[in-house]
Short mmCIF file of C-alpha atoms in Angstrom, two decimals:
data_model
loop_
_atom_site.label_atom_id
_atom_site.label_comp_id
_atom_site.label_asym_id
_atom_site.label_seq_id
_atom_site.Cartn_x
_atom_site.Cartn_y
_atom_site.Cartn_z
CA MET A 1 0.00 0.00 0.00
CA ILE A 2 2.77 2.46 0.92
CA ASN A 3 4.44 1.85 -2.44
CA ASN A 4 1.24 2.77 -4.25
CA LEU A 5 0.92 5.95 -2.21
CA LEU A 6 4.49 7.01 -2.91
CA LYS A 7 4.05 6.37 -6.62
CA ASP A 8 1.14 8.81 -6.73
CA LYS A 9 2.64 12.20 -7.61
CA PRO A 10 -0.05 14.41 -6.00
CA THR A 11 0.25 12.40 -2.78
CA LYS A 12 4.04 12.72 -2.78
CA LEU A 13 3.75 16.44 -3.42
CA PHE A 14 1.26 16.93 -0.59
CA LEU A 15 3.53 15.04 1.83
CA ILE A 16 6.44 17.30 0.86
CA PHE A 17 4.35 20.44 1.28
CA CYS A 18 2.92 19.24 4.59
CA SER A 19 6.35 18.33 5.98
CA PHE A 20 7.90 21.66 5.03
CA PHE A 21 4.87 23.60 6.26
CA VAL A 22 4.96 22.00 9.72
CA ALA A 23 8.75 22.17 10.04
CA ASN A 24 8.85 25.80 8.91
CA ALA A 25 6.13 26.79 11.40
CA LEU A 26 7.85 24.99 14.28
CA ILE A 27 11.25 26.53 13.48
CA ALA A 28 9.67 29.99 13.24
CA GLU A 29 8.17 29.54 16.70
CA CYS A 30 11.47 28.33 18.15
CA ILE A 31 13.55 31.23 16.80
CA GLY A 32 10.87 33.80 17.55
CA GLY A 33 12.42 34.71 20.90
CA LYS A 34 15.23 36.68 19.23
CA ILE A 35 14.57 40.26 18.18
CA PHE A 36 16.70 41.67 15.36
CA SER A 37 17.16 45.07 13.74
CA LEU A 38 15.96 45.06 10.14
CA GLU A 39 17.81 48.30 9.41
CA ARG A 40 21.13 46.88 10.59
CA LEU A 41 20.51 43.65 8.68
CA LEU A 42 20.14 45.72 5.51
CA GLY A 43 23.14 47.90 6.38
CA LEU A 44 20.97 50.99 6.95
CA PRO A 45 21.15 53.54 9.77
CA VAL A 46 18.61 53.02 12.54
CA HIS A 47 15.97 55.76 12.68
CA THR A 48 13.26 56.03 15.29
CA PHE A 49 9.77 57.27 14.49
CA THR A 50 6.38 57.82 16.09
CA ILE A 51 3.06 56.12 15.22
CA PHE A 52 -0.26 56.91 16.92
CA GLY A 53 1.67 59.14 19.27
CA TYR A 54 3.88 56.27 20.49
CA PRO A 55 7.55 57.32 20.14
CA GLY A 56 10.87 55.50 19.79
CA LEU A 57 9.75 52.90 17.24
CA SER A 58 12.11 51.26 14.76
CA PHE A 59 12.04 48.11 12.66
CA ASN A 60 12.93 45.67 15.43
CA LEU A 61 11.32 42.35 14.53
CA THR A 62 11.17 38.80 15.83
CA CYS A 63 13.29 36.32 13.88
CA GLY A 64 10.10 34.34 13.33
CA VAL A 65 9.05 36.82 10.63
CA LEU A 66 11.94 35.59 8.50
CA LEU A 67 10.06 32.32 7.96
CA TRP A 68 6.35 33.17 8.32
CA PRO A 69 6.06 34.72 4.82
CA LEU A 70 7.06 31.33 3.36
CA GLU A 71 4.26 29.76 5.37
CA PHE A 72 1.68 31.94 3.67
CA VAL A 73 3.20 31.36 0.22
CA LEU A 74 2.94 27.62 0.77
CA THR A 75 -0.63 28.04 2.05
CA ASP A 76 -1.61 29.65 -1.25
CA VAL A 77 0.07 26.95 -3.34
CA VAL A 78 -1.60 24.14 -1.37
CA ASN A 79 -4.89 26.01 -1.58
CA GLU A 80 -4.57 26.23 -5.35
CA TYR A 81 -4.08 22.51 -5.97
CA PHE A 82 -5.48 20.71 -2.91
CA GLY A 83 -8.18 23.07 -1.66
CA PRO A 84 -9.19 24.57 1.71
CA LYS A 85 -9.67 21.23 3.47
CA ALA A 86 -6.01 20.38 2.85
CA VAL A 87 -4.86 23.77 4.16
CA ARG A 88 -6.96 23.39 7.30
CA ARG A 89 -5.64 19.88 7.82
CA ILE A 90 -1.97 20.85 7.67
CA SER A 91 -2.70 23.94 9.79
CA TYR A 92 -4.25 21.78 12.51
CA ILE A 93 -1.29 19.39 12.32
CA ALA A 94 1.13 22.31 12.67
CA VAL A 95 -0.75 23.75 15.65
CA GLY A 96 -0.87 20.34 17.33
CA LEU A 97 2.85 19.71 16.88
CA ILE A 98 3.81 23.24 17.95
CA SER A 99 1.74 22.77 21.11
CA TYR A 100 3.40 19.40 21.70
CA ALA A 101 6.86 20.92 21.17
CA PHE A 102 6.27 23.68 23.71
CA LEU A 103 4.94 21.15 26.20
CA MET A 104 8.17 19.19 25.80
CA PHE A 105 10.19 22.40 26.16
CA TYR A 106 8.34 23.14 29.41
CA ILE A 107 9.05 19.64 30.75
CA ALA A 108 12.70 19.87 29.70
CA ILE A 109 13.04 23.18 31.56
CA LYS A 110 11.48 21.77 34.73
CA VAL A 111 13.47 18.53 35.02
CA PRO A 112 16.39 18.99 37.47
CA PRO A 113 19.71 19.75 35.76
CA ALA A 114 22.97 17.91 36.40
CA ASP A 115 25.27 19.92 38.68
CA TRP A 116 28.28 19.73 36.33
CA TRP A 117 26.17 20.94 33.37
CA LEU A 118 25.14 24.22 35.04
CA GLY A 119 28.60 25.75 34.67
CA SER A 120 29.81 23.72 31.68
CA SER A 121 29.84 26.75 29.35
CA ALA A 122 31.12 29.35 31.81
CA GLN A 123 34.26 29.73 29.72
CA ASP A 124 32.04 30.75 26.78
CA GLY A 125 30.30 33.47 28.75
CA VAL A 126 27.29 31.42 29.89
CA PRO A 127 27.58 31.13 33.67
CA ASN A 128 24.36 29.15 34.19
CA MET A 129 23.16 26.77 31.47
CA GLN A 130 19.80 26.21 33.18
CA ASP A 131 18.99 29.92 33.03
CA ALA A 132 20.14 30.10 29.42
CA PHE A 133 18.12 27.05 28.42
CA GLY A 134 15.02 28.38 30.19
CA SER A 135 15.29 31.84 28.65
CA ILE A 136 15.59 30.42 25.12
CA PHE A 137 12.87 27.77 25.26
CA GLY A 138 10.65 29.16 28.01
CA GLN A 139 8.63 31.76 26.16
CA GLY A 140 5.74 33.22 28.12
CA MET A 141 2.48 31.28 28.00
CA TRP A 142 0.58 34.31 26.71
CA ILE A 143 3.00 34.66 23.79
CA ILE A 144 2.76 30.95 22.95
CA PHE A 145 -1.04 30.99 23.09
CA ALA A 146 -1.21 34.23 21.10
CA SER A 147 1.08 32.92 18.40
CA ILE A 148 -0.86 29.67 17.98
CA MET A 149 -4.25 31.42 17.89
CA ALA A 150 -3.01 34.08 15.47
CA PHE A 151 -1.59 31.42 13.17
CA LEU A 152 -4.76 29.35 13.18
CA VAL A 153 -7.17 32.25 12.61
CA SER A 154 -4.99 33.85 9.93
CA GLN A 155 -4.80 30.55 8.04
CA ILE A 156 -8.59 30.30 7.98
CA VAL A 157 -8.84 33.91 6.79
CA ASP A 158 -6.23 33.26 4.08
CA VAL A 159 -8.14 30.23 2.77
CA THR A 160 -11.48 32.07 2.75
CA VAL A 161 -10.20 35.21 1.00
CA PHE A 162 -8.20 33.17 -1.52
CA HIS A 163 -11.23 31.19 -2.67
CA ARG A 164 -13.56 34.16 -2.77
CA ILE A 165 -11.15 36.01 -5.05
CA LYS A 166 -10.67 32.91 -7.21
CA ARG A 167 -14.42 32.43 -7.60
CA ALA A 168 -14.66 36.02 -8.81
CA THR A 169 -11.66 35.95 -11.18
CA GLY A 170 -11.41 32.30 -12.24
CA GLU A 171 -7.95 31.05 -13.21
CA LYS A 172 -6.74 34.56 -14.01
CA HIS A 173 -4.86 36.89 -11.68
CA VAL A 174 -2.92 34.38 -9.57
CA TRP A 175 -1.08 37.32 -8.00
CA LEU A 176 -4.35 38.89 -6.86
CA ARG A 177 -5.73 35.90 -4.97
CA ALA A 178 -2.36 34.80 -3.60
CA THR A 179 -0.98 38.18 -2.56
CA GLY A 180 -4.39 39.62 -1.64
CA SER A 181 -5.24 36.76 0.70
CA THR A 182 -1.78 36.96 2.29
CA ILE A 183 -1.97 40.72 2.84
CA ILE A 184 -5.33 40.43 4.61
CA SER A 185 -4.44 37.34 6.66
CA GLN A 186 -1.11 38.84 7.76
CA LEU A 187 -2.93 41.89 9.09
CA VAL A 188 -5.17 39.60 11.13
CA ASP A 189 -2.13 37.63 12.33
CA SER A 190 -0.23 40.76 13.38
CA PHE A 191 -3.14 42.18 15.36
CA ILE A 192 -4.22 38.97 17.11
CA VAL A 193 -0.77 38.02 18.36
CA LEU A 194 -0.15 41.50 19.81
CA PHE A 195 -3.66 41.82 21.25
CA ILE A 196 -3.55 38.48 23.08
CA ALA A 197 0.10 38.48 24.15
CA PHE A 198 0.49 42.12 25.14
CA LYS A 199 -2.90 43.81 25.47
CA ILE A 200 -4.49 40.97 27.43
CA GLY A 201 -1.32 39.33 28.75
CA LYS A 202 0.66 42.44 29.76
CA ASP A 203 -1.93 45.22 29.72
CA TRP A 204 -0.20 47.34 27.08
CA SER A 205 -2.03 50.46 25.97
CA TRP A 206 -4.01 50.37 22.72
CA GLN A 207 -1.65 53.06 21.46
CA GLN A 208 1.39 50.82 21.89
CA VAL A 209 -0.31 47.70 20.52
CA LEU A 210 -1.53 49.44 17.36
CA ALA A 211 1.78 51.24 16.78
CA ILE A 212 3.81 48.03 16.94
CA CYS A 213 1.17 46.28 14.85
CA VAL A 214 1.74 48.85 12.08
CA VAL A 215 5.51 48.28 12.21
CA ASN A 216 5.16 44.48 12.02
CA TYR A 217 2.51 44.60 9.32
CA THR A 218 4.55 46.99 7.16
CA TYR A 219 7.29 44.36 6.95
CA LYS A 220 4.80 41.56 6.26
CA PHE A 221 3.04 43.63 3.58
CA VAL A 222 6.30 44.33 1.75
CA MET A 223 7.33 40.66 1.97
CA ALA A 224 3.95 39.51 0.63
CA ILE A 225 4.49 41.67 -2.46
CA ALA A 226 8.15 40.71 -2.83
CA LEU A 227 7.45 36.98 -2.67
CA THR A 228 4.72 37.02 -5.33
CA PRO A 229 7.17 35.79 -8.03
CA LEU A 230 7.95 32.80 -5.79
CA ILE A 231 4.31 31.71 -6.01
CA TYR A 232 4.45 31.76 -9.81
CA PHE A 233 7.72 29.81 -9.71
CA LEU A 234 6.33 27.14 -7.37
CA GLU A 235 3.12 26.76 -9.36
CA GLY A 236 5.16 26.44 -12.54
CA ARG A 237 7.24 23.67 -10.98
CA VAL A 238 4.12 21.90 -9.69
CA GLU A 239 2.48 21.94 -13.11
CA LYS A 240 5.66 20.71 -14.77
CA TYR A 241 5.92 17.86 -12.23
CA LEU A 242 2.27 16.79 -12.32
CA GLY A 243 1.40 17.59 -15.91
CA LYS A 244 -1.26 19.86 -17.36
CA GLU A 245 -4.12 17.37 -17.25
CA THR A 246 -3.57 16.45 -13.59
CA THR A 247 -3.21 20.06 -12.43
CA VAL A 248 -6.40 21.13 -14.24
CA ARG A 249 -8.28 18.29 -12.56
CA MET A 250 -6.79 19.14 -9.13
CA LYS A 251 -7.62 22.83 -9.43
CA ALA A 252 -11.22 22.00 -10.32
CA ALA A 253 -11.49 19.62 -7.36
CA ALA A 254 -9.92 22.24 -5.06
CA MET A 255 -12.73 24.62 -6.04
CA GLY A 256 -15.34 21.93 -5.39
CA LYS A 257 -16.11 21.44 -9.07
CA GLU A 258 -16.40 18.34 -11.19
CA GLU A 259 -13.26 17.13 -12.92
CA ALA A 260 -12.57 19.07 -16.10
#
């Protein structure tokens, strides 16, 4: 049976997409604890600015945003060929495994450390390995919950907007349904994660939440536009791999239509 499954090209492709989607989401969550300067990454001077009256802002972003745009690109490609049920399925799998991973991180932090291990990296500038381990893997529960909820809701929004645009435009304007759905879903993602983690969790002011939301969303908006050619490239590779007849049939099925 497994041989038959692996010989089926659409099945193989879905397994590849699903594996990368879940791994990419989990890695993004794990590296999200580091904040980096986008200006310095690009070799630009750091300038501060004010939004909604909240001063001192700059493009300081979580490292997770380096990978999340790929997640939404892959969502659109899977949506195109496998439909909304497939996107929801891999989203639920990702959320389940991310939750499992953070549970294991929590357990790993709480188990008692070996005495010799605590100071084993003192010569490298890490005087207490337990504190270092806990600070890296022990993200706040509000942040974890916010990130998971934002991811799940934004995926559902992405799927819904994508298919509504496709129903209106047909097979034309791939860029519109792919980029449009990403732009809208990323706005939802940016707001939900900040609202739950920092408005509810840390009682930030609305002014601060909305100001930082604008900064984060500006980056995501630009990346959604910049990665549009990647969607065309991936869809071209998919159609070359599966063949024209198979892709036409899959697209029709993804839209809930009879096979062409």
